[in-house]
Short mmCIF file of C-alpha atoms in Angstrom, two decimals:
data_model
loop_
_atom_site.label_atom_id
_atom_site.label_comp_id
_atom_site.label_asym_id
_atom_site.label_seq_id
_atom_site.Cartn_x
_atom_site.Cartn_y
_atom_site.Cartn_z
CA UNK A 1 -48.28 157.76 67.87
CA UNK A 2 -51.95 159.17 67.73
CA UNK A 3 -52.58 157.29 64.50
CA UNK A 4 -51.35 154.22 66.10
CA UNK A 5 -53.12 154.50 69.33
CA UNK A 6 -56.25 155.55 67.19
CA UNK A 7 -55.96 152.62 64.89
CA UNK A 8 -55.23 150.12 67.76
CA UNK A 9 -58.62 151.27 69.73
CA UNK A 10 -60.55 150.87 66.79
CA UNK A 11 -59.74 147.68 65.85
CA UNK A 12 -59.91 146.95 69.84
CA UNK A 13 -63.70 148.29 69.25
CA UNK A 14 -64.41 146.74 66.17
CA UNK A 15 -63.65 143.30 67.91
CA UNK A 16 -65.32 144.43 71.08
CA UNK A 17 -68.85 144.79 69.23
CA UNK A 18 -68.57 141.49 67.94
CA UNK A 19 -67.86 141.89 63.89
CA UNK A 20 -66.68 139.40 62.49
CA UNK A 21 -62.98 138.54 62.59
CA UNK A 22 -60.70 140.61 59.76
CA UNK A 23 -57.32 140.99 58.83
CA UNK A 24 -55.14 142.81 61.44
CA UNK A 25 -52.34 143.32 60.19
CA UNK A 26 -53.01 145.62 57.11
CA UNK A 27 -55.47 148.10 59.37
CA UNK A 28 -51.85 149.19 61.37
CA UNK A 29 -49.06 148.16 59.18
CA UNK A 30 -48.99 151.89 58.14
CA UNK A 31 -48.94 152.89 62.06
CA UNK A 32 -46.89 150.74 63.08
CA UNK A 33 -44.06 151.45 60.47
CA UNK A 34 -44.86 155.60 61.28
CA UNK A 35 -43.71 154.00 64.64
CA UNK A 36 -41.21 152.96 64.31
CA UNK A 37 -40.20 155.36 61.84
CA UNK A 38 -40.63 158.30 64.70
CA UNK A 39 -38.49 156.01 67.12
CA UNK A 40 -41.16 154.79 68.88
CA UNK A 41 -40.06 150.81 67.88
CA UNK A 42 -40.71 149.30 71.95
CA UNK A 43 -44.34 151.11 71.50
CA UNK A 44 -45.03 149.61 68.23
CA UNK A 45 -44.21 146.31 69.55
CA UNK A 46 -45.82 146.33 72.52
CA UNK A 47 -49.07 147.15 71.04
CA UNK A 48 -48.54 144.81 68.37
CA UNK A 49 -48.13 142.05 71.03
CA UNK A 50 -51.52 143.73 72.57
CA UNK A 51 -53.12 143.61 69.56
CA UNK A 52 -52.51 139.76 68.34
CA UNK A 53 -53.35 138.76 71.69
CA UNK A 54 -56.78 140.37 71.61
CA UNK A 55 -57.20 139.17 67.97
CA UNK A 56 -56.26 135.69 69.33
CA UNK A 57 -58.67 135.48 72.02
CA UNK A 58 -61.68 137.24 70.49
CA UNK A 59 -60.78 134.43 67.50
CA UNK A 60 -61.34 131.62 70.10
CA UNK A 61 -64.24 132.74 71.96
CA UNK A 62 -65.77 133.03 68.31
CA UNK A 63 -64.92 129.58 68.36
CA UNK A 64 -62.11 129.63 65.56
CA UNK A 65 -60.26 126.18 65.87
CA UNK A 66 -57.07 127.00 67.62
CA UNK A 67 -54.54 124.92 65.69
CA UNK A 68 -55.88 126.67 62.35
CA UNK A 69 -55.61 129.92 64.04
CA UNK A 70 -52.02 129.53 65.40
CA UNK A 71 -50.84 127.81 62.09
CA UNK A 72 -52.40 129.79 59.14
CA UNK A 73 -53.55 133.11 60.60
CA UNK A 74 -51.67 133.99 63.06
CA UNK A 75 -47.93 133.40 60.98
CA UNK A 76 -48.69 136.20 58.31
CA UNK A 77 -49.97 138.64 60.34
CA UNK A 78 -46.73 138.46 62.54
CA UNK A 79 -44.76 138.46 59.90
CA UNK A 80 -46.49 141.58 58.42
CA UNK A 81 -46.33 143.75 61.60
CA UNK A 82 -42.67 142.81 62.22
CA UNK A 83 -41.96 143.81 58.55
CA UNK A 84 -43.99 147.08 59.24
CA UNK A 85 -41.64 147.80 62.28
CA UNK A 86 -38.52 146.62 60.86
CA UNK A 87 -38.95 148.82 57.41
CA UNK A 88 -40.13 152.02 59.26
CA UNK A 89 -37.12 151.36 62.07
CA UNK A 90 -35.05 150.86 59.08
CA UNK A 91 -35.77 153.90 57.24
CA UNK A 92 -34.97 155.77 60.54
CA UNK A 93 -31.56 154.35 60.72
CA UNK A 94 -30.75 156.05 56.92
CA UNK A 95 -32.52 159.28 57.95
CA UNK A 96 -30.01 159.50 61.03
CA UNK A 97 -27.81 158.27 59.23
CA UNK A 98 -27.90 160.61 56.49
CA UNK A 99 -28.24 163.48 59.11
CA UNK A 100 -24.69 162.30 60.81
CA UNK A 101 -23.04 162.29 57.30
CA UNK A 102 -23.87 165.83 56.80
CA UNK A 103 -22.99 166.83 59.76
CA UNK A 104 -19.69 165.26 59.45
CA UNK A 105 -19.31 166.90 56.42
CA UNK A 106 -19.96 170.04 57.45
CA UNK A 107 -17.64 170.00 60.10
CA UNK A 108 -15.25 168.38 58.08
CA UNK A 109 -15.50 171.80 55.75
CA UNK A 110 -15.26 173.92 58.68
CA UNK A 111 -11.93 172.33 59.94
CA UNK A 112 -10.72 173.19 56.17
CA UNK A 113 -11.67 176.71 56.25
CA UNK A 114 -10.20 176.81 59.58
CA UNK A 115 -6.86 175.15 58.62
CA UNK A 116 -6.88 177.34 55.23
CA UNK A 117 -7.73 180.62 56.96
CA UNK A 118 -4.40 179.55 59.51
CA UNK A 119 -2.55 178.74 56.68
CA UNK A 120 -3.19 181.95 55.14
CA UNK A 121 -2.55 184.22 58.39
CA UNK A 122 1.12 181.83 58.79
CA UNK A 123 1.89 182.79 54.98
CA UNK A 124 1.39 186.55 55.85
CA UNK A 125 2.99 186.69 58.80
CA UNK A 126 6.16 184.76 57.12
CA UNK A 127 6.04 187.58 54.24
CA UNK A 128 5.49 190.46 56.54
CA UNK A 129 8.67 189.05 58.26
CA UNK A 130 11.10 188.80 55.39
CA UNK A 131 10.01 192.15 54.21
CA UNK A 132 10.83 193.42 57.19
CA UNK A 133 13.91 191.90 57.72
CA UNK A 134 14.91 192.67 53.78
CA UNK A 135 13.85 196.30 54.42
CA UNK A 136 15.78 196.31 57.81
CA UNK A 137 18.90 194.90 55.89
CA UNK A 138 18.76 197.61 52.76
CA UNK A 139 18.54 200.35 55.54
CA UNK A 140 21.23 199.30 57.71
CA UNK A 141 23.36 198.88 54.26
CA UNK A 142 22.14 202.59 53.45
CA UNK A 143 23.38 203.95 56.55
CA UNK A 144 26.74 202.30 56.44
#
């Protein structure tokens, strides 16, 4: 989020003195998909929005033609930003993903040990009773 807020106010500066227009996209892509990545996705699009508006309106006081800007410009760097948030949301989704199947799987193999120790105690408890009873039976034969 710092590098994102960090990169944002910069470029917010760098328009602010008056430099000539740049690319905006590229300067955040990397921010944006951290972003999203971090689960910060309504932040990232927010200042996105933020961001192509300011770009947009320091374009036209600089007197950039408006149709050019809105048909040539502005498509690409939209389409770059969403593509930064969508691949950085994206690649949270597998991380949590992958998380959840582990943790399935580990609980998975603790319901087997579980089942196998009970299964184990039952089978002990079965033998300790035949014994018993076969031991009960020889002595009661014995003392007849």
């Amino acid at each position: 989020m710092l590098v994102l807020i960090l990169t944002s106010l910069g470029i917010c500066v760098y328009y602010a003195l008056e430099y000539p227009p740049i690319g905006l996209a590229l300067p955040i892509a990397a921010a944006l998909f951290s972003a999203a990545e971090a689960g910060r996705l309504r932040i990232g699009i927010i200042i996105s929005v933020i961001l192509v508006g300011l770009a947009v309106y320091f374009q036209i006081v600089g007197g950039r033609h408006v149709g050019q800007l809105i048909g040539y410009e502005l498509p690409p760097v939209i389409a770059l930003m969403g593509a930064s948030l969508a691949l950085g949301d994206g690649a949270r989704s597998r991380r949590l993903l992958r998380e959840s199947q582990r943790e399935r799987e580990r609980q998975a193999r603790l319901e087997q040990e579980r089942r196998a120790t009970e299964q184990r105690t039952a089978d002990r408890l079965r033998l300790a009773r035949d014994l018993h009873d076969a031991l009960g039976h020889n002595v009661a034969l014995i003392s007849l």
